[in-house]
Coordinates of C-alpha atoms in Angstrom, one line a residue:
Chain C
M475 CA -40.9 82.1 147.5
S476 CA -43.6 84.6 148.0
Q477 CA -46.1 83.0 145.7
V478 CA -48.2 82.0 148.6
L479 CA -49.0 85.5 149.2
Q480 CA -52.4 86.5 147.9
P481 CA -53.1 89.8 146.1
P482 CA -54.4 92.1 148.7
P483 CA -51.5 91.2 150.9
P484 CA -52.0 91.7 154.5
A485 CA -55.6 90.8 154.6
A486 CA -56.5 88.1 152.1
T487 CA -54.4 85.1 153.1
A488 CA -54.9 81.6 154.4
S489 CA -55.3 81.4 158.1
P490 CA -52.0 81.3 159.9
A491 CA -50.3 78.0 159.7
P492 CA -50.4 76.0 162.9
D493 CA -46.6 75.5 163.0
A494 CA -46.0 79.2 162.5
P495 CA -44.3 81.0 165.3
P496 CA -46.6 82.8 167.7
A497 CA -47.8 86.3 167.1
E498 CA -44.8 88.5 166.4
T499 CA -44.8 92.2 165.8
P500 CA -42.6 93.6 163.1
A501 CA -40.3 95.0 165.7
Q502 CA -39.8 91.5 167.3
L503 CA -39.3 90.0 163.9
A504 CA -36.7 92.6 163.1
A505 CA -35.0 92.0 166.4
R506 CA -35.0 88.2 165.8
Y507 CA -33.1 88.6 162.5
G508 CA -30.9 91.4 163.8
L509 CA -32.3 94.1 161.5
S510 CA -31.6 97.7 162.4
V511 CA -33.8 100.7 162.0
S512 CA -33.2 102.3 158.7
G513 CA -31.9 105.8 158.9
A514 CA -31.4 105.7 162.6
R515 CA -28.6 107.8 164.1
P516 CA -25.5 105.9 165.0
S517 CA -23.8 106.3 168.3
L518 CA -21.3 109.2 168.6
P519 CA -18.1 107.0 168.5
E520 CA -19.6 105.0 165.6
Y521 CA -20.4 108.2 163.8
G522 CA -16.9 109.4 164.3
R523 CA -15.6 106.1 162.9
Q524 CA -17.9 106.3 159.8
L525 CA -16.7 109.9 159.2
W526 CA -13.1 108.8 159.4
A527 CA -13.8 106.0 157.0
R528 CA -15.1 108.6 154.5
R529 CA -12.0 110.7 154.7
H530 CA -11.0 110.0 151.2
F531 CA -14.4 111.0 149.9
I532 CA -14.2 114.2 152.0
R533 CA -10.8 115.1 150.4
A534 CA -11.9 114.1 146.9
F535 CA -15.1 116.1 147.1
A536 CA -13.3 119.2 148.4
T537 CA -10.6 119.0 145.7
A538 CA -13.2 118.3 143.0
K539 CA -15.2 121.4 144.1
L540 CA -12.1 123.5 144.1
T541 CA -11.0 122.3 140.6
A542 CA -14.4 122.6 139.1
Q543 CA -14.4 126.3 140.0
Y544 CA -12.0 127.3 137.3
S545 CA -12.5 124.5 134.9
Q546 CA -14.1 126.7 132.2
A547 CA -11.5 129.4 132.4
K548 CA -8.8 129.6 129.8
L549 CA -6.1 130.1 132.4
G550 CA -7.5 127.3 134.4
Q551 CA -6.0 126.5 137.7
L552 CA -3.7 129.5 137.5
W553 CA -6.6 131.5 138.8
Q554 CA -6.2 129.8 142.2
V555 CA -3.2 132.0 142.8
A556 CA -4.1 134.9 140.5
N557 CA -7.4 135.4 142.3
P558 CA -5.9 136.1 145.8
L559 CA -3.1 138.1 144.2
L560 CA -5.6 140.4 142.5
N561 CA -7.5 140.6 145.7
A562 CA -4.4 141.8 147.5
A563 CA -3.7 144.3 144.7
V564 CA -7.1 145.9 145.2
Y565 CA -6.4 146.3 148.9
F566 CA -3.0 147.7 148.2
L567 CA -4.4 150.2 145.7
I568 CA -7.1 151.5 148.1
F569 CA -5.4 151.3 151.5
G570 CA -1.7 151.6 150.5
I571 CA -1.9 154.2 147.7
L572 CA -5.3 156.0 147.7
L573 CA -5.8 156.4 151.4
G574 CA -2.2 156.2 152.2
T575 CA -3.2 155.0 155.6
K576 CA -0.6 153.2 157.6
R577 CA -2.6 153.7 160.8
G578 CA 0.6 153.4 162.8
V579 CA 1.1 149.9 161.7
P580 CA 4.5 148.9 160.3
D581 CA 4.4 146.7 157.2
Y582 CA 0.8 147.7 156.7
V583 CA 0.2 145.9 153.4
P584 CA 1.4 142.5 154.5
F585 CA -0.5 143.1 157.7
L586 CA -3.7 143.8 155.8
V587 CA -3.3 141.0 153.2
T588 CA -2.6 138.4 155.9
G589 CA -5.7 139.6 157.8
V590 CA -7.9 139.5 154.7
F591 CA -6.7 136.0 153.6
V592 CA -7.1 134.4 157.1
W593 CA -10.4 136.1 157.6
T594 CA -11.7 134.9 154.2
F595 CA -10.9 131.3 155.2
T596 CA -13.2 131.6 158.2
Q597 CA -15.8 133.6 156.4
S598 CA -16.1 131.3 153.4
S599 CA -16.0 128.1 155.6
I600 CA -19.0 129.4 157.6
M601 CA -20.9 130.6 154.5
A602 CA -20.3 127.3 152.7
G603 CA -21.2 125.4 155.9
T604 CA -24.5 127.2 156.1
R605 CA -25.5 125.8 152.7
A606 CA -23.7 122.5 153.1
I607 CA -26.9 120.5 153.7
S608 CA -29.6 122.8 152.3
G609 CA -27.7 123.3 149.1
N610 CA -26.8 119.7 148.6
L611 CA -30.2 118.0 149.2
G612 CA -29.8 116.0 146.0
L613 CA -26.7 114.4 147.4
V614 CA -28.1 113.9 150.8
R615 CA -31.2 112.2 149.4
A616 CA -29.3 110.0 147.0
L617 CA -26.4 108.6 148.9
H618 CA -25.7 107.3 152.4
F619 CA -22.8 108.8 154.3
P620 CA -22.3 110.6 157.6
R621 CA -23.7 114.1 156.7
A622 CA -20.9 115.8 158.7
A623 CA -18.7 114.9 155.7
L624 CA -20.3 117.8 153.8
P625 CA -19.5 120.7 156.1
V626 CA -16.1 119.3 156.8
S627 CA -15.5 118.9 153.1
F628 CA -16.5 122.5 152.4
A629 CA -14.2 123.7 155.2
L630 CA -11.4 121.6 153.7
Q631 CA -12.0 123.1 150.3
Q632 CA -11.5 126.6 151.8
L633 CA -8.3 125.4 153.5
Q634 CA -7.0 124.2 150.1
Q635 CA -8.0 127.6 148.7
L636 CA -6.2 129.3 151.5
L637 CA -3.0 127.3 150.8
F638 CA -3.0 128.8 147.3
S639 CA -3.6 132.2 148.8
M640 CA -0.6 131.6 151.1
C641 CA 1.6 131.1 148.0
A642 CA 0.5 134.6 146.9
L643 CA 1.1 135.8 150.4
V644 CA 4.7 134.7 150.4
V645 CA 5.2 136.6 147.2
I646 CA 3.7 139.7 148.7
L647 CA 5.7 139.3 151.9
L648 CA 9.0 139.0 150.0
A649 CA 8.0 141.9 147.8
F650 CA 7.5 144.2 150.8
G651 CA 10.8 143.2 152.3
V652 CA 9.6 140.9 155.1
P653 CA 12.5 138.5 155.6
P654 CA 11.8 134.8 155.7
A655 CA 12.2 133.4 159.2
A656 CA 11.8 130.2 161.1
S657 CA 8.7 131.6 162.7
W658 CA 6.9 131.1 159.4
L659 CA 6.6 127.5 160.4
L660 CA 4.2 128.6 163.2
A661 CA 1.7 129.2 160.4
V662 CA 1.1 125.4 160.2
P663 CA -0.2 124.8 163.8
A664 CA -2.1 128.1 163.5
L665 CA -3.8 126.9 160.4
V666 CA -4.6 123.4 161.8
L667 CA -6.3 125.0 164.8
Q668 CA -8.2 127.5 162.6
F669 CA -9.4 124.7 160.4
C670 CA -10.8 122.8 163.5
F671 CA -12.5 126.0 164.5
N672 CA -14.0 126.6 161.1
A673 CA -15.1 123.1 160.5
G674 CA -16.9 123.1 163.9
V675 CA -18.7 126.4 163.2
A676 CA -19.5 125.2 159.7
M677 CA -21.2 122.1 161.3
V678 CA -23.3 124.2 163.6
M679 CA -24.3 126.5 160.8
A680 CA -25.1 123.5 158.6
R681 CA -27.6 122.2 161.1
W682 CA -29.2 125.6 161.4
G683 CA -29.2 126.1 157.7
A684 CA -30.7 122.7 157.1
R685 CA -33.6 123.6 159.3
T686 CA -34.0 127.2 158.4
P687 CA -32.5 128.0 155.0
D688 CA -33.2 131.7 155.6
I689 CA -30.1 131.8 157.7
A690 CA -28.0 131.9 154.5
Q691 CA -29.6 135.3 153.7
L692 CA -28.7 136.6 157.1
M693 CA -25.1 135.3 157.4
P694 CA -23.4 137.9 155.1
F695 CA -24.5 140.7 157.5
V696 CA -23.4 138.8 160.6
L697 CA -20.1 137.9 159.0
R698 CA -19.4 141.5 157.9
T699 CA -20.0 142.8 161.4
W700 CA -17.7 140.1 162.7
M701 CA -15.1 141.1 160.2
Y702 CA -15.1 144.8 161.3
V703 CA -14.7 143.9 165.0
S704 CA -11.9 141.4 164.3
G705 CA -9.2 143.8 163.3
V706 CA -8.8 142.6 159.7
M707 CA -8.0 146.0 158.4
W708 CA -6.9 147.7 161.6
S709 CA -4.9 146.7 164.6
I710 CA -7.0 146.2 167.6
D711 CA -4.0 147.0 169.7
H712 CA -3.4 150.4 168.2
V713 CA -7.0 151.5 168.0
T714 CA -7.9 150.6 171.6
R715 CA -4.7 151.8 173.2
D716 CA -5.7 155.4 173.9
R717 CA -9.4 154.7 174.3
D718 CA -11.0 154.2 177.7
L719 CA -12.9 151.0 176.9
P720 CA -14.4 148.8 179.6
H721 CA -12.1 145.9 180.4
L722 CA -14.8 143.4 179.3
V723 CA -15.2 144.9 175.8
L724 CA -11.4 144.9 175.4
L725 CA -11.2 141.3 176.5
A726 CA -14.0 140.3 174.2
L727 CA -12.3 142.1 171.3
R728 CA -9.0 140.4 171.8
C729 CA -10.3 136.9 172.6
N730 CA -12.6 136.9 169.6
P731 CA -11.5 133.7 167.8
A732 CA -11.2 135.4 164.4
A733 CA -8.9 138.0 165.8
V734 CA -6.9 135.3 167.6
Y735 CA -6.2 133.3 164.4
I736 CA -5.5 136.4 162.4
D737 CA -3.0 137.8 164.9
L738 CA -1.4 134.4 165.3
M739 CA -0.8 134.3 161.5
R740 CA 0.6 137.8 161.5
F741 CA 2.9 137.0 164.4
A742 CA 4.1 134.0 162.5
L743 CA 4.8 135.7 159.2
I744 CA 5.6 139.4 159.8
D745 CA 8.7 140.2 161.8
S746 CA 7.6 143.6 162.8
F747 CA 4.4 142.2 164.4
H748 CA 5.6 141.5 168.0
A749 CA 4.3 139.1 170.6
S750 CA 3.1 142.2 172.5
G751 CA 0.4 142.5 169.9
L752 CA -1.0 139.2 170.9
P753 CA -3.6 138.6 173.6
P754 CA -2.2 136.7 176.7
H755 CA -2.1 132.9 176.5
V756 CA -2.7 133.1 172.8
W757 CA -2.0 129.5 171.9
A758 CA -4.2 128.3 174.8
L759 CA -6.9 130.5 173.4
A760 CA -6.5 129.3 169.9
T761 CA -6.5 125.7 171.0
G762 CA -9.5 126.3 173.3
W763 CA -11.6 127.8 170.5
A764 CA -10.6 125.0 168.1
L765 CA -11.6 122.3 170.6
L766 CA -14.8 124.1 171.7
A767 CA -16.0 124.7 168.2
G768 CA -14.7 121.4 166.7
V769 CA -16.0 119.0 169.3
G770 CA -19.1 121.0 170.2
G771 CA -20.0 121.5 166.5
F772 CA -19.5 117.8 165.8
V773 CA -21.7 116.7 168.6
Y774 CA -24.3 119.3 167.8
F775 CA -24.4 118.3 164.2
W776 CA -24.6 114.6 165.0
K777 CA -27.6 115.1 167.2
A778 CA -29.8 115.9 164.2
E779 CA -28.2 113.5 161.8
E780 CA -31.3 111.6 161.0
T781 CA -33.3 114.7 160.2
Y782 CA -31.1 116.0 157.3
G783 CA -32.7 115.5 154.0
R784 CA -36.2 116.6 154.9
G785 CA -37.6 119.9 153.8
Chain I
M507 CA -46.5 98.9 167.5
A508 CA -49.2 98.9 170.0
D509 CA -51.9 100.4 167.8
T510 CA -52.1 97.6 165.4
D511 CA -55.9 97.7 165.0
H512 CA -55.9 101.3 164.0
R513 CA -53.0 100.7 161.6
T514 CA -54.4 97.7 159.8
S515 CA -58.0 99.0 159.6
D516 CA -57.2 102.1 157.7
R517 CA -54.7 100.4 155.5
M518 CA -56.9 98.0 153.5
T519 CA -59.9 100.1 152.8
S520 CA -60.4 98.2 149.5
D521 CA -60.7 94.8 151.2
R522 CA -63.8 93.9 152.9
R523 CA -63.8 90.2 152.9
T524 CA -61.3 89.4 155.6
T525 CA -62.0 91.9 158.4
D526 CA -61.8 89.1 160.9
R527 CA -58.2 88.2 160.1
R528 CA -56.7 91.6 160.7
T529 CA -54.2 90.6 163.3
T530 CA -50.6 91.5 163.6
D531 CA -49.2 88.0 163.3
R532 CA -50.9 87.3 160.0
R533 CA -48.5 89.3 157.9
T534 CA -45.4 87.8 159.4
T535 CA -46.6 84.3 159.8
D536 CA -47.8 83.8 156.3
L537 CA -44.6 85.1 154.9
T538 CA -42.6 82.9 157.2
K539 CA -44.3 79.8 155.8
A540 CA -44.0 81.1 152.2
A541 CA -40.7 79.3 151.4
S542 CA -39.8 75.9 152.8
P543 CA -36.7 77.0 154.7
A544 CA -38.0 80.0 156.6
P545 CA -37.0 83.0 154.5
V546 CA -34.8 85.6 156.1
P547 CA -36.4 89.1 156.1
T548 CA -34.1 91.8 154.9
V549 CA -36.5 94.8 154.9
I550 CA -39.5 95.2 157.1
C551 CA -41.7 98.2 156.7
D552 CA -44.0 98.7 159.6
A553 CA -46.9 101.1 159.1
V554 CA -44.8 103.8 157.4
D555 CA -46.0 107.3 156.8
I556 CA -43.8 109.8 155.0
V557 CA -44.7 113.5 154.9
Y558 CA -43.0 116.2 152.9
R559 CA -43.1 119.8 154.3
V560 CA -42.9 122.5 151.7
N561 CA -42.1 126.1 152.7
G562 CA -43.3 129.2 151.0
T563 CA -46.5 127.9 149.5
G564 CA -48.6 130.7 151.1
A565 CA -48.5 132.6 147.8
G566 CA -50.1 135.9 147.1
R567 CA -51.4 138.3 149.7
G568 CA -50.1 137.9 153.2
A569 CA -47.1 135.8 152.2
A570 CA -44.7 137.9 154.3
T571 CA -46.9 137.7 157.3
A572 CA -47.3 134.0 156.8
A573 CA -43.5 133.7 156.6
L574 CA -43.1 135.7 159.8
N575 CA -45.8 133.6 161.4
R576 CA -43.9 130.5 160.3
M577 CA -40.7 131.5 162.0
L578 CA -42.3 132.7 165.2
R579 CA -44.8 130.0 165.8
R580 CA -43.3 127.0 164.1
K581 CA -45.0 124.2 165.9
Q582 CA -48.6 125.3 166.5
T583 CA -49.8 126.7 163.2
E584 CA -48.0 125.0 160.5
R585 CA -51.0 125.1 158.2
A586 CA -51.8 128.7 159.0
A587 CA -48.2 129.7 158.4
G588 CA -48.1 128.5 154.8
V589 CA -46.3 125.2 155.3
R590 CA -48.0 122.7 153.0
T591 CA -47.6 119.1 154.0
V592 CA -47.7 116.5 151.3
H593 CA -48.6 113.0 152.6
A594 CA -46.6 111.0 150.1
V595 CA -46.7 107.5 151.7
R596 CA -49.5 106.3 153.9
N597 CA -49.4 103.4 156.3
V598 CA -47.4 101.0 154.2
S599 CA -46.3 97.7 155.6
F600 CA -44.5 94.8 154.0
T601 CA -41.7 92.4 154.6
A602 CA -39.1 91.6 152.0
H603 CA -36.9 88.5 152.1
R604 CA -33.5 87.5 151.0
G605 CA -33.4 86.5 147.3
E606 CA -36.5 88.4 146.3
A607 CA -36.7 90.8 143.5
I608 CA -39.6 93.2 144.2
G609 CA -41.1 95.5 141.7
L610 CA -42.8 98.8 142.7
I611 CA -45.5 100.0 140.4
G612 CA -48.0 102.8 140.5
T613 CA -49.0 105.8 138.5
N614 CA -46.8 109.0 138.6
G615 CA -46.6 110.6 142.0
S616 CA -47.9 107.6 143.9
G617 CA -44.9 107.5 146.3
K618 CA -42.7 104.8 144.8
S619 CA -39.5 106.7 144.8
T620 CA -40.3 108.3 148.1
L621 CA -40.7 104.9 149.7
L622 CA -37.4 103.6 148.2
K623 CA -35.6 106.6 149.6
A624 CA -37.1 106.0 153.1
V625 CA -36.0 102.3 152.9
A626 CA -32.5 103.5 152.0
G627 CA -32.6 105.7 155.2
L628 CA -32.3 108.8 153.2
L629 CA -35.7 110.3 154.0
P630 CA -37.0 110.4 157.6
V631 CA -40.3 108.7 158.2
E632 CA -43.1 110.5 159.9
R633 CA -44.6 107.5 161.7
G634 CA -43.8 103.8 161.7
R635 CA -40.5 102.1 161.4
I636 CA -38.4 100.6 158.6
Y637 CA -36.0 97.8 159.6
T638 CA -33.2 96.7 157.3
D639 CA -30.4 94.2 157.1
G640 CA -27.3 96.3 156.6
Q641 CA -27.4 99.4 154.6
P642 CA -29.6 99.4 151.6
S643 CA -28.3 101.4 148.8
L644 CA -30.0 103.4 146.1
L645 CA -28.6 102.8 142.7
G646 CA -27.7 106.3 141.8
V647 CA -24.7 108.6 142.1
N648 CA -25.9 111.5 139.9
A649 CA -25.8 114.0 142.7
A650 CA -22.2 113.3 143.6
L651 CA -20.9 113.8 140.1
M652 CA -19.8 117.2 138.8
K653 CA -20.2 118.1 135.2
D654 CA -17.1 120.3 135.1
L655 CA -14.9 117.4 136.0
T656 CA -13.5 114.8 133.6
G657 CA -15.2 111.4 133.3
E658 CA -12.1 109.9 134.9
R659 CA -12.3 112.0 138.0
N660 CA -16.0 111.5 138.3
V661 CA -15.5 107.7 138.3
H662 CA -13.1 108.2 141.2
L663 CA -15.4 110.7 143.1
G664 CA -18.6 108.6 142.4
G665 CA -16.9 105.5 143.7
L666 CA -15.8 107.1 146.9
A667 CA -19.2 108.7 147.3
M668 CA -20.8 105.3 147.3
G669 CA -18.5 104.2 150.1
M670 CA -15.9 102.3 148.2
S671 CA -12.4 102.4 149.4
R672 CA -9.7 104.0 147.3
E673 CA -8.3 100.6 146.5
E674 CA -11.7 99.3 145.4
V675 CA -12.1 102.3 143.2
R676 CA -8.7 101.8 141.6
E677 CA -9.4 98.1 141.1
R678 CA -12.8 98.6 139.4
H679 CA -11.8 101.7 137.4
Q680 CA -11.1 99.9 134.2
Q681 CA -14.2 97.7 134.6
I682 CA -16.4 100.8 135.0
V683 CA -14.9 102.4 132.0
D684 CA -15.3 99.3 129.9
F685 CA -18.8 98.7 130.9
S686 CA -19.9 102.3 130.2
G687 CA -18.3 102.1 126.7
I688 CA -17.5 105.8 126.9
N689 CA -14.1 105.3 125.3
E690 CA -15.4 103.3 122.4
K691 CA -15.7 106.4 120.3
G692 CA -12.4 108.0 121.2
D693 CA -10.9 109.3 124.3
F694 CA -13.8 110.9 126.1
L695 CA -12.9 109.9 129.5
T696 CA -10.4 112.8 129.9
L697 CA -13.0 115.3 128.8
P698 CA -15.3 117.1 131.3
M699 CA -18.7 115.5 131.7
R700 CA -20.4 118.6 130.5
T701 CA -19.2 117.8 127.0
Y702 CA -21.0 114.4 127.0
S703 CA -24.2 113.7 125.3
S704 CA -27.0 112.9 127.7
G705 CA -26.9 109.3 126.7
M706 CA -23.2 109.0 127.4
A707 CA -23.5 110.7 130.7
A708 CA -26.3 108.4 131.7
R709 CA -24.2 105.4 130.7
L710 CA -21.3 106.5 132.8
R711 CA -23.6 107.2 135.8
F712 CA -25.2 103.8 135.6
S713 CA -21.8 102.1 135.2
I714 CA -20.4 103.9 138.3
A715 CA -23.5 103.2 140.4
A716 CA -23.6 99.5 139.4
A717 CA -19.9 98.9 140.1
K718 CA -20.6 98.1 143.8
D719 CA -22.2 95.0 145.2
H720 CA -25.0 95.7 147.6
D721 CA -26.9 93.8 150.3
V722 CA -30.2 95.4 149.5
L723 CA -30.3 97.2 146.2
L724 CA -32.9 99.8 145.3
V725 CA -33.2 100.6 141.6
D726 CA -35.2 103.6 140.5
E727 CA -35.9 103.7 136.8
A728 CA -32.3 103.2 135.9
L729 CA -32.9 100.7 133.1
A730 CA -34.3 103.1 130.7
T731 CA -31.0 104.9 130.0
G732 CA -28.7 104.5 127.0
D733 CA -29.2 102.8 123.6
R734 CA -30.5 99.3 123.0
S735 CA -27.2 97.5 123.5
F736 CA -26.5 99.3 126.7
Q737 CA -30.0 98.6 128.0
K738 CA -29.3 94.9 127.4
R739 CA -26.0 95.1 129.2
S740 CA -27.6 97.0 132.2
E741 CA -30.4 94.5 132.6
R742 CA -27.8 91.7 132.7
R743 CA -25.9 93.7 135.3
I744 CA -29.0 94.1 137.4
R745 CA -29.6 90.4 137.3
E746 CA -26.0 89.9 138.4
L747 CA -26.4 92.4 141.2
R748 CA -29.5 90.5 142.3
A749 CA -27.6 87.3 142.5
H750 CA -25.1 89.0 144.8
A751 CA -27.5 91.2 146.7
G752 CA -30.0 89.8 149.2
T753 CA -32.9 91.7 147.9
V754 CA -33.6 94.0 144.9
F755 CA -36.3 96.6 144.7
L756 CA -37.1 97.9 141.2
V757 CA -39.2 101.0 140.4
S758 CA -40.3 101.1 136.8
H759 CA -43.0 102.1 134.5
S760 CA -42.1 99.4 132.1
N761 CA -44.2 96.4 132.9
K762 CA -42.0 94.3 130.7
S763 CA -38.8 95.0 132.8
I764 CA -40.8 94.3 136.0
R765 CA -42.0 91.0 134.5
D766 CA -38.5 90.1 133.4
T767 CA -36.8 90.8 136.7
C768 CA -39.3 90.6 139.6
D769 CA -41.1 87.8 141.2
R770 CA -43.2 89.9 143.6
V771 CA -44.8 93.3 143.0
L772 CA -46.0 96.1 145.3
W773 CA -48.5 98.4 143.9
L774 CA -48.7 101.9 145.4
E775 CA -51.5 104.2 144.6
R776 CA -51.8 107.7 146.2
G777 CA -49.3 106.6 148.8
E778 CA -51.2 103.6 149.8
L779 CA -50.2 100.0 149.3
R780 CA -53.0 98.8 147.1
M781 CA -51.7 95.3 146.3
D782 CA -48.8 93.1 147.2
G783 CA -48.4 89.7 145.5
P784 CA -46.9 87.6 142.7
T785 CA -46.0 89.6 139.6
D786 CA -48.6 88.3 137.3
E787 CA -51.6 88.9 139.5
V788 CA -50.6 92.4 140.5
L789 CA -49.6 93.4 137.0
A790 CA -52.9 92.1 135.6
A791 CA -54.9 94.2 138.1
Y792 CA -52.6 97.2 137.5
E793 CA -53.1 96.9 133.7
E794 CA -56.8 96.8 134.1
F795 CA -56.6 99.9 136.4
T796 CA -54.5 101.9 134.0
G797 CA -56.6 101.0 131.0
G798 CA -55.5 97.6 129.8
P799 CA -52.2 96.3 128.5
D800 CA -52.6 97.1 124.8
R801 CA -55.5 99.5 124.6
A802 CA -54.1 102.9 124.0
G803 CA -57.1 104.9 125.3
K804 CA -57.4 105.6 128.9
A805 CA -60.3 104.0 130.6
P806 CA -61.7 106.1 133.5
A807 CA -59.7 105.1 136.6
K808 CA -61.7 102.8 138.7
R809 CA -61.1 103.2 142.4
K810 CA -62.6 100.8 144.7

């Protein structure tokens, strides 16, 4: 074994044995025995494979986070549904009763609540993504896994949260006399696309947040601005109809990914929300945003894989 | 790898006798002839430097300006912008082989844990390279566990976090629970972990972490947890893991557990590799350095 090695290791040793292989750098020795550089970034396909292999961890981690949220409450997991219901009740109180504003939108309360829930999904995913690395340095520094598992897992947690909210939403829809329809099934592809978009943006934000944690302080303001231009509480269609806005602004407002996903969900769930309220080529737009953010975010995140954990 | 002279010369400041032998091949060749069949290297550390960067240390007056400075001129003026760099590991080189159990010793803050994390690929190195056989794993799942979840769910989550498949987790579930002995005093497994005593939590954590077989295993002070009987059990498990694993690294402040488990010891001091050799010799030197094995008083630290 290593007993031959003298105390001050590299220096104080017997002269190299004559039968020893010729001078070899550590790199050559490593290559000869097929050792790989520790902590090196795997290739993109390999990275994707590793991430896929960790899918059960991603799911378990998301579910665990979600469950842990209410584990100290007496009502326990009932809060998963009660929380969004109460949220909707507040909006109903303020917009439906106090302000009495319908803003020319039929089924205003379902319209509003759908908007709020769908927006919250994107907002929380991005917020959680920003802190995915910087807030979990302990995990990143203790265990080895593709780091993209973290932002994806947080986005998945928000999706699970949204599914609970959707249960509440169904109750609200029925309570406000929106009839169930086959078009409700369109909510599924819309959610899948929105999840891809959210996870992608979360990965981009995770990389930024890992390098500059200050971003997390800035994001609430960015997100609130984004919310107000996305037509969560008002209909882009109605407000812009009689204004003379430049075509480019109008286009930007309607193609904004948050607005696209919110309107898709409204179109799927609310019968009085007609296709005319949707931007042209809406499914292509929704898919495009999902692919752009999802693939782009994944590649962008992967490029800095080996640097996460520092700082 | 080209600047070998520079590398070796500032590594061994303590050694003046063998200046003439500072060649690159020395390290590798003498290790190669160490065992009769050429030992297979599993971890090669090549002149590794690790540096931590800490934000926000520019306290007091001018902190805001410093922060602004930091964001605007990130590269040029790190020092001026209040980023402190902590040079945790300096120019460390060694080669570990299959079947070795290597102890890491050194006083607090000498870079032992940092070096382990870098070997595990969890901390990026500033300079140099670390080559490993497969994926070394750090024995520790603390960070993945959630105190609000039941012990049962934490076993599941911790297992998946370590990269076990769902089937593996299911298979070993009972084994983990039995080893931890959590259920010996009643059904604690279905209670949230926040209700556990610190000893119980530590036992469960160790049991989850030790459930997996590893190629290269890095153990950081994990043997000090739990009561006497559990310590015995964990030491046995470490030996078992060593039999399966290619190489085991053990960080510990207990010279006894180093002596019991390791055949080679690396001594780090202030981030520098001070000594590397058979357990007895290095421990003897280390004990002298820290004030003797049984003398309670602290002799003034002698630095060569």
